[in-house]
Amino acid sequence: MGLSTLAFLRGVASWKKETKLKREAALPSCGGTYPGGPITCTQRNAKVCILENVYWKQFGLIYFVWVASLALQITKNYYTTCSTLYWVVNLLQIPVCFGVSLFEAFGLYKGWRKISSNNDSTSKLRAWQLIILCIFGIVAGTVGALLGLGGGFIMGPLFLELGVPPEVSTATSTFIMVFSSSIAVVQYYLLKRFPVPYGVCLTVVATFAAFVGQHAVRKVIAVLGRASLIIFTLAFIILISTISLGGIGISNMIKKIEHHENMGFESLCNYNA
């Protein structure tokens, strides 16, 4: 609820700023104004090769974490659950993720790594800001793993607070979710625990819905010239997800308590990973 409110307030602020920019801007916005100013037709229509638009070093770091985490997740299944080697292999994921996060945080702190999309190429993040970012990242991963919610619900509003435009924020959080979810898909498939027809059906439906949603939002933004609509959409989705997930969870918990059913809390060592 707090994240939803935070995103909504950020949307209101962006809406007011867009209104001011639309009144003051002499150049056509071509369907969007951002905190750094209006987007001109020349800027919006400029096209480059997709290979030139990829930050290969950063992509390589993410891919390294993906491969290392997947390898460790698969390797631990070859050891007895809760054995010494099992926990050693399992906990090796921490230094891998911590090392890459520390490297990126050091670059943001020193200034040779920039958040270029917030239109402030000279800014440096302070130590306390980096610590908060890492904490939110851990919370996002934990919530995503325990509740099945995408980490974008947490990272999206956080990116907005950093001054990242809503389109970039949504795309970034969604892109990162691909890596976390794909690790689980590959792992369960190799362990023969993944229902392929069910997964294919969900993939087709989700892909179709993503293209339709993206096309619809782009059209609406082009007509109204307000990218803040993405922020309001994010706030609404977070609100609905919180209410539905929380309501269903509380309802199921009450029923289990009334019928003295197992709440699902068992020893981690009773099951294989």
PDB file of C-alpha atoms in Angstrom, residues 48-204:
ATOM      1  CA  VAL A  48      19.978   3.194 -34.142  1.00  0.00           C
ATOM      2  CA  CYS A  49      20.933  -0.449 -34.495  1.00  0.00           C
ATOM      3  CA  ILE A  50      19.881  -2.495 -31.477  1.00  0.00           C
ATOM      4  CA  LEU A  51      23.464  -3.732 -31.064  1.00  0.00           C
ATOM      5  CA  GLU A  52      24.612  -0.128 -30.630  1.00  0.00           C
ATOM      6  CA  ASN A  53      22.003   0.438 -27.935  1.00  0.00           C
ATOM      7  CA  VAL A  54      23.188  -2.356 -25.625  1.00  0.00           C
ATOM      8  CA  TYR A  55      25.570  -1.705 -22.748  1.00  0.00           C
ATOM      9  CA  TRP A  56      27.550  -4.887 -23.240  1.00  0.00           C
ATOM     10  CA  LYS A  57      29.668  -4.639 -20.072  1.00  0.00           C
ATOM     11  CA  GLN A  58      26.615  -4.236 -17.838  1.00  0.00           C
ATOM     12  CA  PHE A  59      24.756  -6.926 -19.755  1.00  0.00           C
ATOM     13  CA  GLY A  60      27.760  -9.220 -19.323  1.00  0.00           C
ATOM     14  CA  LEU A  61      27.708  -8.708 -15.559  1.00  0.00           C
ATOM     15  CA  ILE A  62      24.020  -9.573 -15.373  1.00  0.00           C
ATOM     16  CA  TYR A  63      24.583 -12.616 -17.567  1.00  0.00           C
ATOM     17  CA  PHE A  64      27.486 -13.711 -15.335  1.00  0.00           C
ATOM     18  CA  VAL A  65      25.261 -13.544 -12.248  1.00  0.00           C
ATOM     19  CA  TRP A  66      22.558 -15.482 -14.115  1.00  0.00           C
ATOM     20  CA  VAL A  67      24.918 -18.279 -15.183  1.00  0.00           C
ATOM     21  CA  ALA A  68      26.636 -18.487 -11.776  1.00  0.00           C
ATOM     22  CA  SER A  69      23.361 -18.562  -9.822  1.00  0.00           C
ATOM     23  CA  LEU A  70      21.838 -21.166 -12.128  1.00  0.00           C
ATOM     24  CA  ALA A  71      24.948 -23.361 -11.927  1.00  0.00           C
ATOM     25  CA  LEU A  72      24.951 -23.203  -8.121  1.00  0.00           C
ATOM     26  CA  GLN A  73      21.209 -23.892  -7.933  1.00  0.00           C
ATOM     27  CA  ILE A  74      21.615 -26.999 -10.071  1.00  0.00           C
ATOM     28  CA  THR A  75      24.784 -28.176  -8.320  1.00  0.00           C
ATOM     29  CA  LYS A  76      23.256 -28.087  -4.845  1.00  0.00           C
ATOM     30  CA  ASN A  77      20.657 -30.654  -5.889  1.00  0.00           C
ATOM     31  CA  TYR A  78      23.396 -33.258  -6.217  1.00  0.00           C
ATOM     32  CA  TYR A  79      24.167 -33.054  -2.510  1.00  0.00           C
ATOM     33  CA  THR A  80      22.120 -34.284   0.436  1.00  0.00           C
ATOM     34  CA  THR A  81      19.680 -31.639   1.620  1.00  0.00           C
ATOM     35  CA  CYS A  82      21.041 -29.618   4.547  1.00  0.00           C
ATOM     36  CA  SER A  83      24.461 -31.275   4.360  1.00  0.00           C
ATOM     37  CA  THR A  84      27.579 -29.142   4.724  1.00  0.00           C
ATOM     38  CA  LEU A  85      28.333 -29.141   0.998  1.00  0.00           C
ATOM     39  CA  TYR A  86      24.685 -28.344   0.272  1.00  0.00           C
ATOM     40  CA  TRP A  87      24.816 -25.145   2.323  1.00  0.00           C
ATOM     41  CA  VAL A  88      28.275 -24.206   1.059  1.00  0.00           C
ATOM     42  CA  VAL A  89      27.158 -24.376  -2.575  1.00  0.00           C
ATOM     43  CA  ASN A  90      23.846 -22.689  -1.789  1.00  0.00           C
ATOM     44  CA  LEU A  91      25.446 -19.798   0.089  1.00  0.00           C
ATOM     45  CA  LEU A  92      28.036 -19.196  -2.625  1.00  0.00           C
ATOM     46  CA  GLN A  93      25.344 -17.199  -4.412  1.00  0.00           C
ATOM     47  CA  ILE A  94      25.742 -14.464  -1.801  1.00  0.00           C
ATOM     48  CA  PRO A  95      29.363 -13.485  -2.604  1.00  0.00           C
ATOM     49  CA  VAL A  96      28.596 -13.642  -6.330  1.00  0.00           C
ATOM     50  CA  CYS A  97      25.678 -11.208  -6.085  1.00  0.00           C
ATOM     51  CA  PHE A  98      27.384  -9.100  -3.423  1.00  0.00           C
ATOM     52  CA  GLY A  99      30.554  -8.775  -5.494  1.00  0.00           C
ATOM     53  CA  VAL A 100      28.756  -7.555  -8.616  1.00  0.00           C
ATOM     54  CA  SER A 101      26.554  -5.192  -6.573  1.00  0.00           C
ATOM     55  CA  LEU A 102      29.612  -3.773  -4.795  1.00  0.00           C
ATOM     56  CA  PHE A 103      31.361  -3.199  -8.130  1.00  0.00           C
ATOM     57  CA  GLU A 104      28.389  -1.312  -9.568  1.00  0.00           C
ATOM     58  CA  ALA A 105      27.838   0.635  -6.342  1.00  0.00           C
ATOM     59  CA  PHE A 106      31.487   1.715  -6.296  1.00  0.00           C
ATOM     60  CA  GLY A 107      31.149   2.997  -9.851  1.00  0.00           C
ATOM     61  CA  LEU A 108      28.002   4.987  -8.990  1.00  0.00           C
ATOM     62  CA  TYR A 109      29.709   6.369  -5.883  1.00  0.00           C
ATOM     63  CA  LYS A 110      32.847   7.464  -7.761  1.00  0.00           C
ATOM     64  CA  GLY A 111      30.886   8.822 -10.695  1.00  0.00           C
ATOM     65  CA  TRP A 112      32.274   6.749 -13.565  1.00  0.00           C
ATOM     66  CA  ARG A 113      28.951   4.907 -13.696  1.00  0.00           C
ATOM     67  CA  LYS A 114      25.975   7.142 -14.447  1.00  0.00           C
ATOM     68  CA  ILE A 115      22.192   6.840 -14.411  1.00  0.00           C
ATOM     69  CA  SER A 116      22.019   8.537 -17.791  1.00  0.00           C
ATOM     70  CA  SER A 117      18.232   8.388 -18.171  1.00  0.00           C
ATOM     71  CA  ASN A 118      17.562  10.852 -15.335  1.00  0.00           C
ATOM     72  CA  ASN A 119      19.077  13.694 -17.400  1.00  0.00           C
ATOM     73  CA  ASP A 120      21.719  14.459 -14.782  1.00  0.00           C
ATOM     74  CA  SER A 121      25.028  13.071 -16.007  1.00  0.00           C
ATOM     75  CA  THR A 122      27.048  14.850 -13.313  1.00  0.00           C
ATOM     76  CA  SER A 123      25.315  13.425 -10.252  1.00  0.00           C
ATOM     77  CA  LYS A 124      26.927  10.908  -7.950  1.00  0.00           C
ATOM     78  CA  LEU A 125      25.027   8.676  -5.574  1.00  0.00           C
ATOM     79  CA  ARG A 126      25.948   8.955  -1.929  1.00  0.00           C
ATOM     80  CA  ALA A 127      26.807   6.017   0.305  1.00  0.00           C
ATOM     81  CA  TRP A 128      23.484   6.092   2.170  1.00  0.00           C
ATOM     82  CA  GLN A 129      21.600   6.143  -1.133  1.00  0.00           C
ATOM     83  CA  LEU A 130      23.500   3.102  -2.369  1.00  0.00           C
ATOM     84  CA  ILE A 131      22.817   1.253   0.885  1.00  0.00           C
ATOM     85  CA  ILE A 132      19.088   1.977   0.552  1.00  0.00           C
ATOM     86  CA  LEU A 133      19.142   0.794  -3.063  1.00  0.00           C
ATOM     87  CA  CYS A 134      20.798  -2.488  -2.071  1.00  0.00           C
ATOM     88  CA  ILE A 135      18.299  -3.008   0.757  1.00  0.00           C
ATOM     89  CA  PHE A 136      15.389  -2.447  -1.612  1.00  0.00           C
ATOM     90  CA  GLY A 137      16.965  -4.854  -4.069  1.00  0.00           C
ATOM     91  CA  ILE A 138      17.161  -7.545  -1.396  1.00  0.00           C
ATOM     92  CA  VAL A 139      13.552  -6.869  -0.345  1.00  0.00           C
ATOM     93  CA  ALA A 140      12.403  -7.047  -3.968  1.00  0.00           C
ATOM     94  CA  GLY A 141      14.115 -10.398  -4.477  1.00  0.00           C
ATOM     95  CA  THR A 142      12.756 -11.792  -1.200  1.00  0.00           C
ATOM     96  CA  VAL A 143       9.181 -10.678  -1.896  1.00  0.00           C
ATOM     97  CA  GLY A 144       9.400 -12.003  -5.433  1.00  0.00           C
ATOM     98  CA  ALA A 145      10.591 -15.410  -4.228  1.00  0.00           C
ATOM     99  CA  LEU A 146       8.137 -15.766  -1.328  1.00  0.00           C
ATOM    100  CA  LEU A 147       4.979 -14.278  -2.823  1.00  0.00           C
ATOM    101  CA  GLY A 148       5.518 -14.671  -6.545  1.00  0.00           C
ATOM    102  CA  LEU A 149       5.262 -10.922  -7.109  1.00  0.00           C
ATOM    103  CA  GLY A 150       7.644  -9.364  -9.585  1.00  0.00           C
ATOM    104  CA  GLY A 151      10.472  -7.327  -8.147  1.00  0.00           C
ATOM    105  CA  GLY A 152       9.329  -4.522 -10.448  1.00  0.00           C
ATOM    106  CA  PHE A 153       6.558  -3.686  -8.003  1.00  0.00           C
ATOM    107  CA  ILE A 154       9.228  -2.509  -5.595  1.00  0.00           C
ATOM    108  CA  MET A 155      11.980  -1.388  -7.942  1.00  0.00           C
ATOM    109  CA  GLY A 156       9.606   0.541 -10.221  1.00  0.00           C
ATOM    110  CA  PRO A 157       8.639   3.204  -7.635  1.00  0.00           C
ATOM    111  CA  LEU A 158      12.253   3.282  -6.447  1.00  0.00           C
ATOM    112  CA  PHE A 159      13.524   4.065  -9.955  1.00  0.00           C
ATOM    113  CA  LEU A 160      10.953   6.843 -10.205  1.00  0.00           C
ATOM    114  CA  GLU A 161      12.270   8.369  -6.977  1.00  0.00           C
ATOM    115  CA  LEU A 162      15.749   8.368  -8.528  1.00  0.00           C
ATOM    116  CA  GLY A 163      14.449  10.510 -11.370  1.00  0.00           C
ATOM    117  CA  VAL A 164      14.336   7.745 -13.960  1.00  0.00           C
ATOM    118  CA  PRO A 165      11.610   8.380 -16.586  1.00  0.00           C
ATOM    119  CA  PRO A 166       8.572   6.067 -16.238  1.00  0.00           C
ATOM    120  CA  GLU A 167       9.140   4.329 -19.585  1.00  0.00           C
ATOM    121  CA  VAL A 168      12.749   3.547 -18.675  1.00  0.00           C
ATOM    122  CA  SER A 169      11.758   2.488 -15.164  1.00  0.00           C
ATOM    123  CA  THR A 170       9.127   0.024 -16.387  1.00  0.00           C
ATOM    124  CA  ALA A 171      11.373  -1.409 -19.089  1.00  0.00           C
ATOM    125  CA  THR A 172      14.322  -1.819 -16.704  1.00  0.00           C
ATOM    126  CA  SER A 173      12.398  -3.553 -13.915  1.00  0.00           C
ATOM    127  CA  THR A 174      10.690  -5.865 -16.427  1.00  0.00           C
ATOM    128  CA  PHE A 175      13.994  -6.700 -18.107  1.00  0.00           C
ATOM    129  CA  ILE A 176      15.611  -7.650 -14.800  1.00  0.00           C
ATOM    130  CA  MET A 177      12.622  -9.856 -13.918  1.00  0.00           C
ATOM    131  CA  VAL A 178      13.376 -11.931 -17.019  1.00  0.00           C
ATOM    132  CA  PHE A 179      16.673 -13.058 -15.501  1.00  0.00           C
ATOM    133  CA  SER A 180      15.265 -13.987 -12.093  1.00  0.00           C
ATOM    134  CA  SER A 181      12.269 -15.860 -13.489  1.00  0.00           C
ATOM    135  CA  SER A 182      14.259 -17.645 -16.195  1.00  0.00           C
ATOM    136  CA  ILE A 183      16.585 -19.138 -13.569  1.00  0.00           C
ATOM    137  CA  ALA A 184      13.616 -20.857 -11.938  1.00  0.00           C
ATOM    138  CA  VAL A 185      12.255 -22.017 -15.309  1.00  0.00           C
ATOM    139  CA  VAL A 186      15.553 -23.572 -16.434  1.00  0.00           C
ATOM    140  CA  GLN A 187      16.210 -25.151 -13.053  1.00  0.00           C
ATOM    141  CA  TYR A 188      12.786 -26.780 -12.775  1.00  0.00           C
ATOM    142  CA  TYR A 189      12.953 -27.934 -16.380  1.00  0.00           C
ATOM    143  CA  LEU A 190      16.300 -29.658 -15.828  1.00  0.00           C
ATOM    144  CA  LEU A 191      14.899 -31.250 -12.676  1.00  0.00           C
ATOM    145  CA  LYS A 192      11.870 -32.452 -14.686  1.00  0.00           C
ATOM    146  CA  ARG A 193       9.477 -30.526 -12.450  1.00  0.00           C
ATOM    147  CA  PHE A 194       8.312 -28.020 -15.052  1.00  0.00           C
ATOM    148  CA  PRO A 195       4.946 -28.581 -16.803  1.00  0.00           C
ATOM    149  CA  VAL A 196       5.938 -27.640 -20.353  1.00  0.00           C
ATOM    150  CA  PRO A 197       2.388 -27.287 -21.857  1.00  0.00           C
ATOM    151  CA  TYR A 198       1.306 -25.120 -18.946  1.00  0.00           C
ATOM    152  CA  GLY A 199       4.412 -22.961 -19.257  1.00  0.00           C
ATOM    153  CA  VAL A 200       4.047 -22.576 -23.021  1.00  0.00           C
ATOM    154  CA  CYS A 201       0.405 -21.524 -22.625  1.00  0.00           C
ATOM    155  CA  LEU A 202       1.297 -18.887 -20.034  1.00  0.00           C
ATOM    156  CA  THR A 203       4.181 -17.636 -22.186  1.00  0.00           C
ATOM    157  CA  VAL A 204       1.961 -17.171 -25.239  1.00  0.00           C
TER     158      VAL A 204
END
